[in-house]
CSV table of C-alpha atoms in Angstrom, one decimal:
chain,number,residue,atom,x,y,z
C,1019,MET,CA,-38.7,15.7,-55.6
C,1020,THR,CA,-35.4,16.8,-57.2
C,1021,GLU,CA,-33.1,14.5,-59.1
C,1022,THR,CA,-30.6,14.7,-56.2
C,1023,VAL,CA,-33.1,13.0,-53.9
C,1024,LYS,CA,-34.0,10.4,-56.5
C,1025,ASP,CA,-30.4,9.3,-57.0
C,1026,PRO,CA,-28.7,9.4,-53.6
C,1027,ILE,CA,-25.3,8.0,-54.9
C,1028,ARG,CA,-22.4,10.5,-54.8
C,1029,PRO,CA,-19.3,10.4,-56.9
C,1030,THR,CA,-16.6,8.3,-55.2
C,1031,ASP,CA,-13.7,10.3,-53.8
C,1032,ASP,CA,-10.6,9.6,-51.8
C,1033,GLU,CA,-12.4,10.2,-48.5
C,1034,ALA,CA,-15.0,7.5,-49.4
C,1035,ARG,CA,-12.2,5.1,-50.4
C,1036,ALA,CA,-10.3,5.7,-47.2
C,1037,LEU,CA,-13.5,5.3,-45.1
C,1038,ALA,CA,-14.3,2.0,-46.8
C,1039,CYS,CA,-10.8,0.6,-46.4
C,1040,GLY,CA,-10.8,1.6,-42.8
C,1041,LEU,CA,-14.1,-0.2,-42.1
C,1042,ILE,CA,-12.6,-3.4,-43.6
C,1043,ALA,CA,-9.3,-3.0,-41.7
C,1044,GLY,CA,-11.1,-2.4,-38.4
C,1045,ALA,CA,-13.6,-5.3,-38.7
C,1046,ARG,CA,-13.0,-8.3,-36.4
C,1047,PHE,CA,-16.2,-9.8,-37.6
C,1048,ALA,CA,-18.9,-9.3,-40.3
C,1049,ALA,CA,-22.4,-10.3,-41.3
C,1050,LEU,CA,-22.1,-12.8,-44.1
C,1051,GLY,CA,-24.9,-13.2,-46.7
C,1052,VAL,CA,-25.2,-16.4,-48.7
C,1053,THR,CA,-27.9,-18.1,-50.6
C,1054,ASP,CA,-29.4,-21.1,-48.8
C,1055,PRO,CA,-29.1,-24.0,-51.3
C,1056,GLU,CA,-32.2,-25.8,-50.0
C,1057,THR,CA,-34.7,-22.9,-49.9
C,1058,GLY,CA,-33.2,-20.2,-52.2
C,1059,PHE,CA,-33.6,-17.7,-49.3
C,1060,PRO,CA,-30.8,-15.3,-48.4
C,1061,ALA,CA,-29.2,-16.4,-45.1
C,1062,VAL,CA,-27.2,-13.9,-42.9
C,1063,THR,CA,-24.8,-15.2,-40.2
C,1064,ARG,CA,-21.9,-13.8,-38.2
C,1065,ILE,CA,-18.3,-14.8,-39.2
C,1066,ALA,CA,-14.9,-13.7,-38.0
C,1067,LEU,CA,-13.0,-11.4,-40.3
C,1068,GLY,CA,-9.3,-10.7,-40.7
C,1069,SER,CA,-6.5,-10.4,-43.2
C,1070,GLY,CA,-4.7,-13.1,-45.2
C,1071,PRO,CA,-0.9,-13.4,-45.3
C,1072,GLU,CA,-0.7,-10.7,-48.0
C,1073,GLY,CA,-3.7,-8.6,-47.0
C,1074,GLY,CA,-7.2,-9.0,-48.4
C,1075,ILE,CA,-10.3,-10.1,-46.6
C,1076,TRP,CA,-10.3,-13.5,-45.1
C,1077,THR,CA,-12.3,-15.6,-42.7
C,1078,LEU,CA,-11.9,-18.9,-40.9
C,1079,VAL,CA,-15.0,-21.1,-40.8
C,1080,SER,CA,-16.1,-24.6,-39.9
C,1081,GLY,CA,-17.1,-26.9,-42.8
C,1082,LEU,CA,-20.0,-28.1,-40.6
C,1083,SER,CA,-21.6,-24.6,-40.7
C,1084,ALA,CA,-24.6,-23.8,-42.8
C,1085,HIS,CA,-22.8,-20.9,-44.5
C,1086,SER,CA,-19.9,-23.0,-45.6
C,1087,ARG,CA,-22.2,-25.6,-47.2
C,1088,ALA,CA,-24.0,-22.7,-48.9
C,1089,LEU,CA,-20.7,-21.3,-50.2
C,1090,ARG,CA,-19.7,-24.7,-51.7
C,1091,ALA,CA,-23.0,-24.6,-53.7
C,1092,ASP,CA,-22.7,-20.9,-54.7
C,1093,PRO,CA,-19.6,-18.8,-54.0
C,1094,ARG,CA,-21.4,-15.5,-54.5
C,1095,ALA,CA,-21.7,-13.8,-51.1
C,1096,SER,CA,-22.1,-10.4,-49.3
C,1097,LEU,CA,-20.3,-8.9,-46.3
C,1098,LEU,CA,-21.5,-6.1,-44.1
C,1099,VAL,CA,-18.9,-4.4,-42.0
C,1100,GLY,CA,-18.9,-1.3,-39.8
C,1101,GLU,CA,-20.5,-1.8,-36.4
C,1102,PRO,CA,-22.5,1.0,-34.6
C,1103,GLY,CA,-21.6,1.9,-31.1
C,1104,PRO,CA,-24.0,1.5,-28.2
C,1105,LYS,CA,-25.4,5.1,-28.4
C,1106,GLY,CA,-27.0,7.3,-31.1
C,1107,ASP,CA,-28.9,6.3,-34.2
C,1108,PRO,CA,-27.3,3.1,-35.6
C,1109,LEU,CA,-28.4,4.1,-39.1
C,1110,THR,CA,-26.1,7.1,-39.1
C,1111,HIS,CA,-23.0,4.9,-38.4
C,1112,PRO,CA,-20.9,4.3,-41.5
C,1113,ARG,CA,-21.0,0.8,-43.0
C,1114,LEU,CA,-19.9,-1.0,-46.1
C,1115,SER,CA,-21.8,-3.7,-48.0
C,1116,LEU,CA,-19.6,-5.8,-50.3
C,1117,GLN,CA,-20.4,-8.3,-53.0
C,1118,VAL,CA,-17.7,-10.9,-52.9
C,1119,MET,CA,-16.7,-14.2,-54.4
C,1120,ALA,CA,-15.7,-16.8,-51.7
C,1121,GLU,CA,-12.5,-18.6,-52.6
C,1122,PRO,CA,-11.8,-21.4,-50.1
C,1123,LEU,CA,-8.2,-22.4,-49.4
C,1124,ALA,CA,-7.7,-25.9,-50.6
C,1125,PRO,CA,-6.2,-28.5,-48.2
C,1126,GLY,CA,-2.4,-28.4,-48.6
C,1127,ASP,CA,-2.4,-24.8,-50.0
C,1128,PRO,CA,1.1,-23.5,-49.5
C,1129,ARG,CA,-0.3,-20.2,-48.0
C,1130,ARG,CA,-1.9,-22.1,-45.1
C,1131,ALA,CA,1.0,-21.8,-42.6
C,1132,ALA,CA,1.4,-18.0,-43.2
C,1133,ALA,CA,-2.4,-17.6,-43.0
C,1134,ARG,CA,-2.5,-19.5,-39.7
C,1135,ALA,CA,0.2,-17.3,-38.2
C,1136,ARG,CA,-1.4,-14.1,-39.4
C,1137,TRP,CA,-4.9,-15.2,-38.1
C,1138,LEU,CA,-3.6,-16.1,-34.7
C,1139,ALA,CA,-1.8,-12.8,-34.3
C,1140,ASP,CA,-5.0,-11.0,-34.9
C,1141,HIS,CA,-7.5,-13.5,-33.3
C,1142,PRO,CA,-5.6,-15.1,-30.4
C,1143,LYS,CA,-8.7,-16.9,-29.1
C,1144,ALA,CA,-9.0,-18.8,-32.4
C,1145,LYS,CA,-6.2,-21.1,-31.1
C,1146,LEU,CA,-9.0,-23.1,-29.4
C,1147,TYR,CA,-10.4,-24.3,-32.8
C,1148,ILE,CA,-8.1,-23.2,-35.7
C,1149,ASP,CA,-6.5,-26.7,-35.9
C,1150,LEU,CA,-9.7,-28.7,-35.8
C,1151,PRO,CA,-10.1,-30.8,-39.0
C,1152,ASP,CA,-13.3,-29.1,-40.2
C,1153,PHE,CA,-11.9,-25.5,-40.0
C,1154,PHE,CA,-10.6,-23.8,-43.1
C,1155,PHE,CA,-9.7,-20.4,-44.5
C,1156,VAL,CA,-11.7,-18.6,-47.2
C,1157,ALA,CA,-10.5,-15.5,-49.1
C,1158,PHE,CA,-13.2,-13.1,-50.2
C,1159,ARG,CA,-12.5,-11.4,-53.6
C,1160,PRO,CA,-14.5,-8.0,-53.8
C,1161,VAL,CA,-16.7,-7.6,-56.8
C,1162,SER,CA,-18.4,-4.3,-55.8
C,1163,GLY,CA,-19.1,-2.2,-52.7
C,1164,ALA,CA,-21.8,0.1,-51.5
C,1165,LEU,CA,-20.7,2.5,-48.8
C,1166,ASN,CA,-23.2,4.2,-46.6
C,1167,GLY,CA,-21.4,7.0,-44.7
C,1168,GLY,CA,-24.7,8.1,-43.0
C,1169,PHE,CA,-27.9,9.6,-44.1
C,1170,GLY,CA,-27.5,10.9,-47.7
C,1171,ARG,CA,-23.9,9.9,-48.0
C,1172,ALA,CA,-24.0,6.8,-50.3
C,1173,PHE,CA,-21.2,5.7,-52.7
C,1174,ARG,CA,-20.6,2.8,-55.1
C,1175,LEU,CA,-17.1,1.3,-55.0
C,1176,THR,CA,-15.1,-0.8,-57.5
C,1177,PRO,CA,-12.5,-3.5,-56.5
C,1178,GLU,CA,-9.9,-0.9,-57.4
C,1179,ASP,CA,-11.4,1.5,-54.9
C,1180,LEU,CA,-10.9,-1.1,-52.2
C,1181,ALA,CA,-7.4,-2.2,-53.1
I,25,MET,CA,-15.3,-37.8,-35.3
I,26,THR,CA,-18.4,-38.6,-33.3
I,27,GLU,CA,-22.0,-38.1,-34.5
I,28,THR,CA,-22.4,-35.4,-31.9
I,29,VAL,CA,-19.7,-33.3,-33.6
I,30,LYS,CA,-21.0,-33.9,-37.1
I,31,ASP,CA,-24.5,-32.6,-36.2
I,32,PRO,CA,-24.1,-29.7,-33.8
I,33,ILE,CA,-27.8,-28.8,-33.7
I,34,ARG,CA,-29.4,-29.3,-30.2
I,35,PRO,CA,-33.0,-30.0,-29.4
I,36,THR,CA,-34.9,-26.7,-29.0
I,37,ASP,CA,-35.9,-26.0,-25.4
I,38,ASP,CA,-37.6,-23.1,-23.6
I,39,GLU,CA,-34.2,-21.5,-22.8
I,40,ALA,CA,-33.4,-21.4,-26.5
I,41,ARG,CA,-36.8,-19.9,-27.3
I,42,ALA,CA,-36.4,-17.3,-24.6
I,43,LEU,CA,-33.0,-16.4,-25.8
I,44,ALA,CA,-34.2,-16.0,-29.4
I,45,CYS,CA,-37.2,-13.9,-28.5
I,46,GLY,CA,-35.0,-11.7,-26.2
I,47,LEU,CA,-32.5,-11.1,-29.1
I,48,ILE,CA,-35.4,-9.9,-31.3
I,49,ALA,CA,-37.0,-7.7,-28.6
I,50,GLY,CA,-33.6,-6.1,-27.9
I,51,ALA,CA,-32.6,-5.4,-31.4
I,52,ARG,CA,-32.7,-1.7,-32.6
I,53,PHE,CA,-31.2,-2.7,-35.9
I,54,ALA,CA,-30.4,-5.8,-37.9
I,55,ALA,CA,-28.3,-7.0,-40.9
I,56,LEU,CA,-30.8,-7.6,-43.7
I,57,GLY,CA,-30.0,-10.1,-46.4
I,58,VAL,CA,-31.8,-9.9,-49.8
I,59,THR,CA,-31.1,-11.1,-53.3
I,60,ASP,CA,-29.8,-8.4,-55.7
I,61,PRO,CA,-32.2,-8.6,-58.6
I,62,GLU,CA,-29.5,-7.4,-61.1
I,63,THR,CA,-26.7,-9.8,-60.2
I,64,GLY,CA,-28.3,-12.6,-58.2
I,65,PHE,CA,-25.7,-12.0,-55.4
I,66,PRO,CA,-26.8,-11.9,-51.8
I,67,ALA,CA,-26.7,-8.3,-50.5
I,68,VAL,CA,-26.4,-7.5,-46.8
I,69,THR,CA,-27.3,-4.0,-45.5
I,70,ARG,CA,-28.2,-2.5,-42.1
I,71,ILE,CA,-31.8,-1.6,-41.3
I,72,ALA,CA,-33.6,-0.3,-38.3
I,73,LEU,CA,-35.7,-2.9,-36.4
I,74,GLY,CA,-38.7,-2.5,-34.2
I,75,SER,CA,-42.2,-3.8,-33.4
I,76,GLY,CA,-45.4,-3.3,-35.2
I,77,PRO,CA,-48.6,-2.0,-33.5
I,78,GLU,CA,-49.4,-5.6,-32.4
I,79,GLY,CA,-45.8,-6.9,-32.0
I,80,GLY,CA,-43.9,-8.8,-34.6
I,81,ILE,CA,-40.7,-7.7,-36.4
I,82,TRP,CA,-41.0,-4.5,-38.5
I,83,THR,CA,-38.7,-2.1,-40.2
I,84,LEU,CA,-39.0,1.4,-41.8
I,85,VAL,CA,-37.2,1.8,-45.1
I,86,SER,CA,-36.8,4.2,-48.0
I,87,GLY,CA,-38.2,3.1,-51.3
I,88,LEU,CA,-35.1,4.6,-52.9
I,89,SER,CA,-32.8,2.0,-51.2
I,90,ALA,CA,-31.3,-1.0,-53.0
I,91,HIS,CA,-32.8,-3.4,-50.4
I,92,SER,CA,-36.3,-2.2,-50.9
I,93,ARG,CA,-36.0,-2.5,-54.7
I,94,ALA,CA,-34.6,-6.1,-54.1
I,95,LEU,CA,-37.5,-6.9,-51.8
I,96,ARG,CA,-40.0,-5.8,-54.4
I,97,ALA,CA,-38.5,-8.3,-56.8
I,98,ASP,CA,-38.2,-11.1,-54.2
I,99,PRO,CA,-39.7,-10.9,-50.7
I,100,ARG,CA,-37.5,-13.7,-49.3
I,101,ALA,CA,-35.1,-12.2,-46.9
I,102,SER,CA,-32.9,-12.9,-43.9
I,103,LEU,CA,-32.3,-11.0,-40.6
I,104,LEU,CA,-29.3,-11.3,-38.3
I,105,VAL,CA,-29.8,-9.9,-34.8
I,106,GLY,CA,-27.7,-10.1,-31.6
I,107,GLU,CA,-24.8,-7.6,-31.5
I,108,PRO,CA,-21.5,-8.5,-29.8
I,109,GLY,CA,-20.1,-6.1,-27.2
I,110,PRO,CA,-16.8,-4.3,-27.8
I,111,LYS,CA,-14.8,-7.0,-25.9
I,112,GLY,CA,-14.2,-10.7,-26.0
I,113,ASP,CA,-14.6,-13.1,-28.9
I,114,PRO,CA,-17.5,-11.8,-31.0
I,115,LEU,CA,-18.2,-15.4,-32.2
I,116,THR,CA,-19.2,-16.4,-28.6
I,117,HIS,CA,-21.9,-13.8,-28.5
I,118,PRO,CA,-25.5,-15.2,-29.1
I,119,ARG,CA,-27.1,-14.3,-32.4
I,120,LEU,CA,-30.2,-15.3,-34.4
I,121,SER,CA,-30.4,-15.7,-38.1
I,122,LEU,CA,-34.0,-15.6,-39.4
I,123,GLN,CA,-35.4,-16.5,-42.7
I,124,VAL,CA,-38.4,-14.2,-43.3
I,125,MET,CA,-40.9,-13.0,-45.8
I,126,ALA,CA,-41.1,-9.3,-46.3
I,127,GLU,CA,-44.6,-7.9,-46.3
I,128,PRO,CA,-44.7,-4.1,-47.1
I,129,LEU,CA,-47.5,-2.1,-45.7
I,130,ALA,CA,-49.5,-0.8,-48.7
I,131,PRO,CA,-50.2,3.0,-48.9
I,132,GLY,CA,-53.4,3.7,-47.0
I,133,ASP,CA,-53.1,0.5,-44.8
I,134,PRO,CA,-55.3,1.3,-41.7
I,135,ARG,CA,-52.4,0.0,-39.5
I,136,ARG,CA,-50.2,2.9,-40.6
I,137,ALA,CA,-51.1,5.4,-37.9
I,138,ALA,CA,-50.6,2.9,-35.0
I,139,ALA,CA,-47.4,1.7,-36.6
I,140,ARG,CA,-46.1,5.3,-36.9
I,141,ALA,CA,-46.8,6.0,-33.2
I,142,ARG,CA,-45.2,2.8,-32.0
I,143,TRP,CA,-42.2,3.3,-34.2
I,144,LEU,CA,-41.6,6.9,-33.0
I,145,ALA,CA,-42.0,5.8,-29.4
I,146,ASP,CA,-39.1,3.3,-29.9
I,147,HIS,CA,-37.1,5.3,-32.5
I,148,PRO,CA,-37.5,9.0,-31.6
I,149,LYS,CA,-34.8,10.1,-34.1
I,150,ALA,CA,-36.9,8.7,-36.9
I,151,LYS,CA,-39.1,11.8,-36.7
I,152,LEU,CA,-36.6,13.4,-39.1
I,153,TYR,CA,-37.6,11.1,-42.0
I,154,ILE,CA,-40.6,8.9,-41.1
I,155,ASP,CA,-43.0,11.2,-43.0
I,156,LEU,CA,-40.9,11.5,-46.2
I,157,PRO,CA,-42.9,10.2,-49.1
I,158,ASP,CA,-40.5,7.4,-50.0
I,159,PHE,CA,-40.5,5.8,-46.5
I,160,PHE,CA,-42.7,2.9,-45.7
I,161,PHE,CA,-43.1,0.1,-43.2
I,162,VAL,CA,-42.3,-3.6,-43.8
I,163,ALA,CA,-43.5,-6.5,-41.6
I,164,PHE,CA,-41.2,-9.5,-41.6
I,165,ARG,CA,-43.0,-12.9,-41.2
I,166,PRO,CA,-40.6,-15.5,-39.7
I,167,VAL,CA,-40.3,-18.7,-41.7
I,168,SER,CA,-37.4,-20.3,-39.7
I,169,GLY,CA,-34.6,-19.4,-37.4
I,170,ALA,CA,-31.1,-20.6,-36.6
I,171,LEU,CA,-30.0,-19.6,-33.1
I,172,ASN,CA,-26.3,-19.7,-32.3
I,173,GLY,CA,-25.9,-19.3,-28.5
I,174,GLY,CA,-22.1,-19.6,-28.7
I,175,PHE,CA,-19.6,-22.3,-29.7
I,176,GLY,CA,-21.4,-25.7,-29.9
I,177,ARG,CA,-24.8,-24.2,-28.9
I,178,ALA,CA,-26.9,-24.2,-32.1
I,179,PHE,CA,-30.7,-24.6,-32.4
I,180,ARG,CA,-33.2,-24.6,-35.2
I,181,LEU,CA,-36.4,-22.6,-34.5
I,182,THR,CA,-39.9,-22.7,-36.0
I,183,PRO,CA,-42.3,-19.7,-36.3
I,184,GLU,CA,-44.1,-21.1,-33.3
I,185,ASP,CA,-40.9,-21.0,-31.3
I,186,LEU,CA,-40.6,-17.3,-32.1
I,187,ALA,CA,-44.2,-16.3,-31.4
């Protein structure tokens, strides 16, 4: 086997950065990975995804959910974005795995009103639950990214690559 | 707030079991959650999903991938199955989060030939890489499941519920 096969990571270029940022911008939802505080197992659930009032990667979650309890115990998380279409090999569809720190918006945070307006503009159906007392916003701060642009097209990304 | 709102988990019934088993049977791929052995962060990636020669939940992965290195260090994993369609609120679409133990098929395992035939029947495009020396099968043994059948329809499932 050649060295190229053993290390499938390519040097990050502008095309990879643009693909990663496009996957984030186009994501209405994501697979969220957290660590289950009771068992230590990873736990993957689906969450809504959107932007905060000044961009970034945000979600709106219920405090009653298992993932929000897990994030209170350990804010280290992962997000997978980039959904395959109904046809073709789903493993050839580009996707981005992010390692992120979850930063919940505290009650009374002055950004709440702008975040609410931005979220409802992008997720109109959220009006059914956005004002329930257990729902709150979380901002995800990227730590690193792994972009898979299809077979043999893998890249590592820094927070700067994703800004 | 009433007790019903504080504990949104419903008693598991046959309808929930059938929905969960249908989500597994229909999944061509899944979001896999592992623990990154270098950072301790959760890491979510996309993998192919299928059945083994006698059923169950199997994948075919490359030993060069970050998730297979992570599973060698810690076999505790999570799978998310149940993909939203292109329309509607993706958070109302049923999905299943599993906690699983990853059990790789050892080289020379007598089940390999039957697993290979079953996999190619379900994933014909895998013929491009199934015989590469770094690819191997992994069986996932369910430990527990969390089914979300849409807003307010949450269930906990045991391995027996999923058999």
